[in-house]
Amino acid sequence: MNKDIATPKRTKEILDKYGFSFKKSLGQNFLIDTNILDRIVDHAGVTERTGVIEIGPGIGALTEQLAKRAKKVAAFEIDQRLLPILKDTLAPYDNVTVIHQDVLKADVKAVMDEQFQDCDEVMVVANLPYYVTTPIIMKLLEENLPLKGIVVMLQKEVADRMAAKPSSKEYGSLSIAVQFYTEPKTVMGVPKTVFVPQPNVDSAVIKLTLRGAPAVAVKDEAFFFQVVRASFAQRRKTLLNNLVNNLPNGKEKKADIEKALQDSHIDGKRRGESLSIEEFAVLSDRLSKAFL
């Protein structure tokens, strides 16, 4: 019977055996609580039909719990020093492939095609390095990968932003981007005490269930996101001000922007955070006539 990796004692043994030191630059915080890992795998609904992509397996604490339940696990690890450790800790599991690559540069679709042919569904399940959480999630969503969903542990504050509703202080372009592609739900909070080393921030696990189609239909997706980003560029400014100052040639097209707002029945004195995703869709379609 293998002893679980995710206990303080076993984690210390593994780190000592390999003389491993944590790299701050890679945001390495390893989990040392099996119960929390079990709950993450539960929330992800992993079964023997599931293929799982993991990002940043560390010494294999979550990987091990996924391997026990999933059909197959493909784990992306950027830190070369962890490869021999993972080879050792995951030796009992023949359904795990460790890929030494930066997931942000990887062709994830090709990996899915290669690794998960005999799986009925694919989930991303990971304890993400906090400094690259947002770029990783946006890459997974924008590449339109055939995923069922994403269950990740991240900074609580980022989870709050992803799940935020209009008119809250957390609501911003990240909320809209995530909600455009998925239905987000924070499923559990995670205390600092279950990590080594302990991070300075609280963590949470968020579940992003991919939508069959985007939350709103827009004429041009890239332009929709451009309008959203422009609207939040300076939070204290009005929508009209932000659009004029942050859309390309916005100043010359001020009259067009005012007309688009009027046609959308949106008051230009409102702030970006008061608009729903549906209102942004209407507005970006109206604005696209002048800008595209």
mmCIF file of C-alpha atoms in Angstrom, residues 40-270:
data_model
loop_
_atom_site.group_PDB
_atom_site.id
_atom_site.type_symbol
_atom_site.label_atom_id
_atom_site.label_comp_id
_atom_site.label_asym_id
_atom_site.label_seq_id
_atom_site.Cartn_x
_atom_site.Cartn_y
_atom_site.Cartn_z
ATOM 1 C CA ILE A 40 -11.089 18.714 -5.216
ATOM 2 C CA VAL A 41 -11.253 15.432 -7.158
ATOM 3 C CA ASP A 42 -14.876 14.976 -5.971
ATOM 4 C CA HIS A 43 -15.865 18.448 -7.191
ATOM 5 C CA ALA A 44 -14.289 17.652 -10.556
ATOM 6 C CA GLY A 45 -16.466 14.536 -10.866
ATOM 7 C CA VAL A 46 -13.523 12.434 -12.056
ATOM 8 C CA THR A 47 -14.403 8.832 -12.970
ATOM 9 C CA GLU A 48 -12.686 5.941 -14.722
ATOM 10 C CA ARG A 49 -13.931 7.451 -18.008
ATOM 11 C CA THR A 50 -12.248 10.841 -17.430
ATOM 12 C CA GLY A 51 -9.006 12.121 -18.892
ATOM 13 C CA VAL A 52 -7.414 14.803 -16.706
ATOM 14 C CA ILE A 53 -4.992 17.584 -17.568
ATOM 15 C CA GLU A 54 -3.043 18.754 -14.535
ATOM 16 C CA ILE A 55 -0.854 21.852 -14.516
ATOM 17 C CA GLY A 56 1.997 22.161 -12.034
ATOM 18 C CA PRO A 57 1.916 18.728 -10.348
ATOM 19 C CA GLY A 58 4.747 19.600 -7.951
ATOM 20 C CA ILE A 59 5.779 16.353 -6.242
ATOM 21 C CA GLY A 60 2.575 14.606 -7.316
ATOM 22 C CA ALA A 61 0.230 15.115 -4.344
ATOM 23 C CA LEU A 62 -2.889 15.890 -6.416
ATOM 24 C CA THR A 63 -1.658 13.813 -9.375
ATOM 25 C CA GLU A 64 -1.707 10.711 -7.183
ATOM 26 C CA GLN A 65 -5.323 11.264 -6.062
ATOM 27 C CA LEU A 66 -6.362 11.922 -9.690
ATOM 28 C CA ALA A 67 -4.536 8.799 -10.910
ATOM 29 C CA LYS A 68 -6.478 6.646 -8.449
ATOM 30 C CA ARG A 69 -9.786 7.690 -9.991
ATOM 31 C CA ALA A 70 -9.208 8.885 -13.570
ATOM 32 C CA LYS A 71 -8.629 6.832 -16.687
ATOM 33 C CA LYS A 72 -5.591 8.913 -17.583
ATOM 34 C CA VAL A 73 -3.699 11.952 -16.283
ATOM 35 C CA ALA A 74 -1.408 14.205 -18.346
ATOM 36 C CA ALA A 75 0.500 16.615 -16.107
ATOM 37 C CA PHE A 76 2.424 19.652 -17.384
ATOM 38 C CA GLU A 77 5.475 20.478 -15.245
ATOM 39 C CA ILE A 78 7.799 23.368 -16.092
ATOM 40 C CA ASP A 79 10.430 22.751 -13.368
ATOM 41 C CA GLN A 80 12.988 20.227 -14.544
ATOM 42 C CA ARG A 81 14.105 19.542 -10.950
ATOM 43 C CA LEU A 82 10.732 17.936 -10.242
ATOM 44 C CA LEU A 83 10.885 15.380 -13.080
ATOM 45 C CA PRO A 84 12.971 12.737 -11.220
ATOM 46 C CA ILE A 85 10.846 13.263 -8.099
ATOM 47 C CA LEU A 86 7.616 12.715 -10.044
ATOM 48 C CA LYS A 87 9.079 9.655 -11.736
ATOM 49 C CA ASP A 88 9.677 8.241 -8.268
ATOM 50 C CA THR A 89 6.470 9.317 -6.462
ATOM 51 C CA LEU A 90 4.168 8.373 -9.349
ATOM 52 C CA ALA A 91 5.908 5.086 -10.178
ATOM 53 C CA PRO A 92 2.936 3.025 -8.885
ATOM 54 C CA TYR A 93 0.552 4.654 -11.394
ATOM 55 C CA ASP A 94 0.838 3.615 -15.029
ATOM 56 C CA ASN A 95 -1.935 5.981 -16.153
ATOM 57 C CA VAL A 96 0.076 9.197 -15.650
ATOM 58 C CA THR A 97 2.195 11.010 -18.245
ATOM 59 C CA VAL A 98 4.351 13.914 -17.106
ATOM 60 C CA ILE A 99 5.005 16.472 -19.847
ATOM 61 C CA HIS A 100 8.009 18.737 -19.294
ATOM 62 C CA GLN A 101 6.619 21.862 -20.898
ATOM 63 C CA ASP A 102 5.307 25.307 -20.079
ATOM 64 C CA VAL A 103 1.567 24.898 -20.552
ATOM 65 C CA LEU A 104 1.344 28.481 -21.825
ATOM 66 C CA LYS A 105 3.530 27.519 -24.791
ATOM 67 C CA ALA A 106 2.181 23.992 -25.249
ATOM 68 C CA ASP A 107 -0.179 22.732 -27.929
ATOM 69 C CA VAL A 108 -2.762 21.484 -25.435
ATOM 70 C CA LYS A 109 -5.159 20.314 -28.149
ATOM 71 C CA ALA A 110 -2.467 18.034 -29.623
ATOM 72 C CA VAL A 111 -1.761 16.596 -26.166
ATOM 73 C CA MET A 112 -5.493 15.921 -25.682
ATOM 74 C CA ASP A 113 -5.742 14.193 -29.072
ATOM 75 C CA GLU A 114 -2.729 12.048 -28.286
ATOM 76 C CA GLN A 115 -3.417 11.182 -24.642
ATOM 77 C CA PHE A 116 -7.181 10.961 -24.274
ATOM 78 C CA GLN A 117 -8.473 9.073 -27.301
ATOM 79 C CA ASP A 118 -10.096 6.432 -25.129
ATOM 80 C CA CYS A 119 -11.612 8.873 -22.596
ATOM 81 C CA ASP A 120 -15.238 10.031 -22.701
ATOM 82 C CA GLU A 121 -14.503 13.485 -21.275
ATOM 83 C CA VAL A 122 -11.579 15.687 -20.322
ATOM 84 C CA MET A 123 -11.292 17.884 -17.225
ATOM 85 C CA VAL A 124 -8.537 20.255 -16.154
ATOM 86 C CA VAL A 125 -7.832 19.774 -12.438
ATOM 87 C CA ALA A 126 -4.941 21.649 -10.872
ATOM 88 C CA ASN A 127 -3.449 23.548 -7.982
ATOM 89 C CA LEU A 128 -2.320 26.421 -10.198
ATOM 90 C CA PRO A 129 0.794 28.502 -9.582
ATOM 91 C CA TYR A 130 -0.753 31.794 -8.468
ATOM 92 C CA TYR A 131 1.398 34.114 -10.543
ATOM 93 C CA VAL A 132 0.121 32.703 -13.872
ATOM 94 C CA THR A 133 -3.412 31.627 -12.977
ATOM 95 C CA THR A 134 -5.233 34.078 -15.239
ATOM 96 C CA PRO A 135 -3.123 33.576 -18.389
ATOM 97 C CA ILE A 136 -3.442 29.792 -18.024
ATOM 98 C CA ILE A 137 -7.230 29.875 -17.630
ATOM 99 C CA MET A 138 -7.657 32.338 -20.507
ATOM 100 C CA LYS A 139 -5.483 30.191 -22.763
ATOM 101 C CA LEU A 140 -7.581 27.094 -21.970
ATOM 102 C CA LEU A 141 -10.805 28.992 -22.683
ATOM 103 C CA GLU A 142 -9.745 30.963 -25.763
ATOM 104 C CA GLU A 143 -8.313 27.914 -27.520
ATOM 105 C CA ASN A 144 -11.762 26.431 -27.536
ATOM 106 C CA LEU A 145 -10.549 23.061 -26.253
ATOM 107 C CA PRO A 146 -13.047 20.203 -25.996
ATOM 108 C CA LEU A 147 -13.084 20.288 -22.191
ATOM 109 C CA LYS A 148 -15.990 19.422 -19.937
ATOM 110 C CA GLY A 149 -14.767 21.784 -17.256
ATOM 111 C CA ILE A 150 -11.954 23.206 -15.185
ATOM 112 C CA VAL A 151 -11.559 22.752 -11.422
ATOM 113 C CA VAL A 152 -8.623 24.681 -10.046
ATOM 114 C CA MET A 153 -7.259 25.958 -6.801
ATOM 115 C CA LEU A 154 -6.200 29.567 -6.994
ATOM 116 C CA GLN A 155 -5.964 32.756 -4.986
ATOM 117 C CA LYS A 156 -9.323 33.432 -3.334
ATOM 118 C CA GLU A 157 -9.317 36.974 -4.650
ATOM 119 C CA VAL A 158 -8.991 35.737 -8.258
ATOM 120 C CA ALA A 159 -11.774 33.175 -7.726
ATOM 121 C CA ASP A 160 -13.978 36.007 -6.403
ATOM 122 C CA ARG A 161 -13.260 38.059 -9.514
ATOM 123 C CA MET A 162 -14.064 35.175 -11.859
ATOM 124 C CA ALA A 163 -17.439 34.532 -10.227
ATOM 125 C CA ALA A 164 -18.339 38.208 -9.558
ATOM 126 C CA LYS A 165 -21.694 39.731 -10.492
ATOM 127 C CA PRO A 166 -22.176 43.216 -12.033
ATOM 128 C CA SER A 167 -21.938 46.242 -9.700
ATOM 129 C CA SER A 168 -19.647 44.460 -7.227
ATOM 130 C CA LYS A 169 -16.112 45.686 -6.681
ATOM 131 C CA GLU A 170 -14.669 42.337 -7.863
ATOM 132 C CA TYR A 171 -16.537 42.487 -11.201
ATOM 133 C CA GLY A 172 -14.313 43.330 -14.155
ATOM 134 C CA SER A 173 -13.039 42.182 -17.524
ATOM 135 C CA LEU A 174 -11.844 38.861 -16.036
ATOM 136 C CA SER A 175 -15.366 38.122 -14.702
ATOM 137 C CA ILE A 176 -16.847 38.749 -18.142
ATOM 138 C CA ALA A 177 -14.186 36.753 -19.988
ATOM 139 C CA VAL A 178 -14.649 33.712 -17.725
ATOM 140 C CA GLN A 179 -18.455 33.975 -17.708
ATOM 141 C CA PHE A 180 -18.546 34.351 -21.501
ATOM 142 C CA TYR A 181 -17.174 30.807 -21.849
ATOM 143 C CA THR A 182 -18.168 29.106 -18.582
ATOM 144 C CA GLU A 183 -20.459 29.031 -15.588
ATOM 145 C CA PRO A 184 -18.166 29.674 -12.605
ATOM 146 C CA LYS A 185 -18.848 28.533 -9.077
ATOM 147 C CA THR A 186 -16.536 28.754 -6.064
ATOM 148 C CA VAL A 187 -16.886 25.338 -4.444
ATOM 149 C CA MET A 188 -14.608 25.578 -1.404
ATOM 150 C CA GLY A 189 -12.220 27.796 0.526
ATOM 151 C CA VAL A 190 -8.766 26.455 1.413
ATOM 152 C CA PRO A 191 -6.772 27.631 4.462
ATOM 153 C CA LYS A 192 -3.096 28.617 4.157
ATOM 154 C CA THR A 193 -2.146 25.969 6.717
ATOM 155 C CA VAL A 194 -2.505 23.041 4.295
ATOM 156 C CA PHE A 195 0.457 24.124 2.144
ATOM 157 C CA VAL A 196 4.229 24.048 2.394
ATOM 158 C CA PRO A 197 5.522 26.685 2.256
ATOM 159 C CA GLN A 198 2.443 28.592 3.462
ATOM 160 C CA PRO A 199 1.325 31.199 0.919
ATOM 161 C CA ASN A 200 0.537 34.753 2.082
ATOM 162 C CA VAL A 201 -2.949 34.635 0.593
ATOM 163 C CA ASP A 202 -6.108 32.621 1.096
ATOM 164 C CA SER A 203 -7.013 30.114 -1.573
ATOM 165 C CA ALA A 204 -10.235 28.815 -3.061
ATOM 166 C CA VAL A 205 -11.283 26.099 -5.479
ATOM 167 C CA ILE A 206 -13.389 27.262 -8.407
ATOM 168 C CA LYS A 207 -15.303 25.060 -10.830
ATOM 169 C CA LEU A 208 -15.751 26.395 -14.363
ATOM 170 C CA THR A 209 -18.336 24.404 -16.316
ATOM 171 C CA LEU A 210 -17.909 25.029 -20.024
ATOM 172 C CA ARG A 211 -20.968 26.356 -21.826
ATOM 173 C CA GLY A 212 -22.189 24.700 -25.033
ATOM 174 C CA ALA A 213 -22.056 28.153 -26.674
ATOM 175 C CA PRO A 214 -20.824 31.518 -25.360
ATOM 176 C CA ALA A 215 -23.101 33.285 -22.855
ATOM 177 C CA VAL A 216 -23.947 35.938 -25.471
ATOM 178 C CA ALA A 217 -23.820 35.969 -29.256
ATOM 179 C CA VAL A 218 -21.636 38.774 -30.622
ATOM 180 C CA LYS A 219 -20.650 39.779 -34.158
ATOM 181 C CA ASP A 220 -16.949 39.872 -33.340
ATOM 182 C CA GLU A 221 -15.551 38.173 -30.250
ATOM 183 C CA ALA A 222 -12.176 39.932 -30.284
ATOM 184 C CA PHE A 223 -13.843 43.334 -30.556
ATOM 185 C CA PHE A 224 -16.324 42.453 -27.791
ATOM 186 C CA PHE A 225 -13.395 41.816 -25.424
ATOM 187 C CA GLN A 226 -11.685 44.997 -26.616
ATOM 188 C CA VAL A 227 -14.796 46.985 -25.652
ATOM 189 C CA VAL A 228 -14.965 45.218 -22.279
ATOM 190 C CA ARG A 229 -11.300 45.937 -21.503
ATOM 191 C CA ALA A 230 -11.656 49.574 -22.579
ATOM 192 C CA SER A 231 -14.730 49.977 -20.351
ATOM 193 C CA PHE A 232 -12.777 48.891 -17.270
ATOM 194 C CA ALA A 233 -9.499 50.654 -18.122
ATOM 195 C CA GLN A 234 -9.980 53.219 -15.357
ATOM 196 C CA ARG A 235 -12.609 52.087 -12.931
ATOM 197 C CA ARG A 236 -13.485 55.543 -11.622
ATOM 198 C CA LYS A 237 -14.199 56.922 -15.065
ATOM 199 C CA THR A 238 -17.554 56.825 -16.834
ATOM 200 C CA LEU A 239 -18.205 54.371 -19.620
ATOM 201 C CA LEU A 240 -18.163 57.146 -22.245
ATOM 202 C CA ASN A 241 -14.804 58.480 -20.993
ATOM 203 C CA ASN A 242 -13.239 55.042 -20.933
ATOM 204 C CA LEU A 243 -14.418 54.144 -24.437
ATOM 205 C CA VAL A 244 -13.274 57.472 -25.910
ATOM 206 C CA ASN A 245 -9.849 57.172 -24.260
ATOM 207 C CA ASN A 246 -9.206 53.466 -24.727
ATOM 208 C CA LEU A 247 -10.681 52.355 -28.040
ATOM 209 C CA PRO A 248 -8.429 52.906 -31.087
ATOM 210 C CA ASN A 249 -9.146 56.412 -32.502
ATOM 211 C CA GLY A 250 -11.799 56.766 -29.810
ATOM 212 C CA LYS A 251 -11.327 60.517 -29.547
ATOM 213 C CA GLU A 252 -12.028 61.056 -33.264
ATOM 214 C CA LYS A 253 -15.012 58.732 -33.043
ATOM 215 C CA LYS A 254 -16.576 60.229 -29.940
ATOM 216 C CA ALA A 255 -19.833 61.011 -31.773
ATOM 217 C CA ASP A 256 -20.058 57.388 -32.983
ATOM 218 C CA ILE A 257 -19.501 56.143 -29.429
ATOM 219 C CA GLU A 258 -22.224 58.455 -28.085
ATOM 220 C CA LYS A 259 -24.630 57.256 -30.763
ATOM 221 C CA ALA A 260 -23.835 53.578 -30.060
ATOM 222 C CA LEU A 261 -24.516 54.130 -26.353
ATOM 223 C CA GLN A 262 -27.792 55.884 -27.157
ATOM 224 C CA ASP A 263 -28.866 53.138 -29.587
ATOM 225 C CA SER A 264 -28.030 50.527 -26.932
ATOM 226 C CA HIS A 265 -30.103 52.408 -24.313
ATOM 227 C CA ILE A 266 -27.036 52.619 -22.083
ATOM 228 C CA ASP A 267 -26.268 55.837 -20.223
ATOM 229 C CA GLY A 268 -22.678 56.899 -20.972
ATOM 230 C CA LYS A 269 -22.402 58.247 -17.412
ATOM 231 C CA ARG A 270 -22.612 54.712 -16.018
#
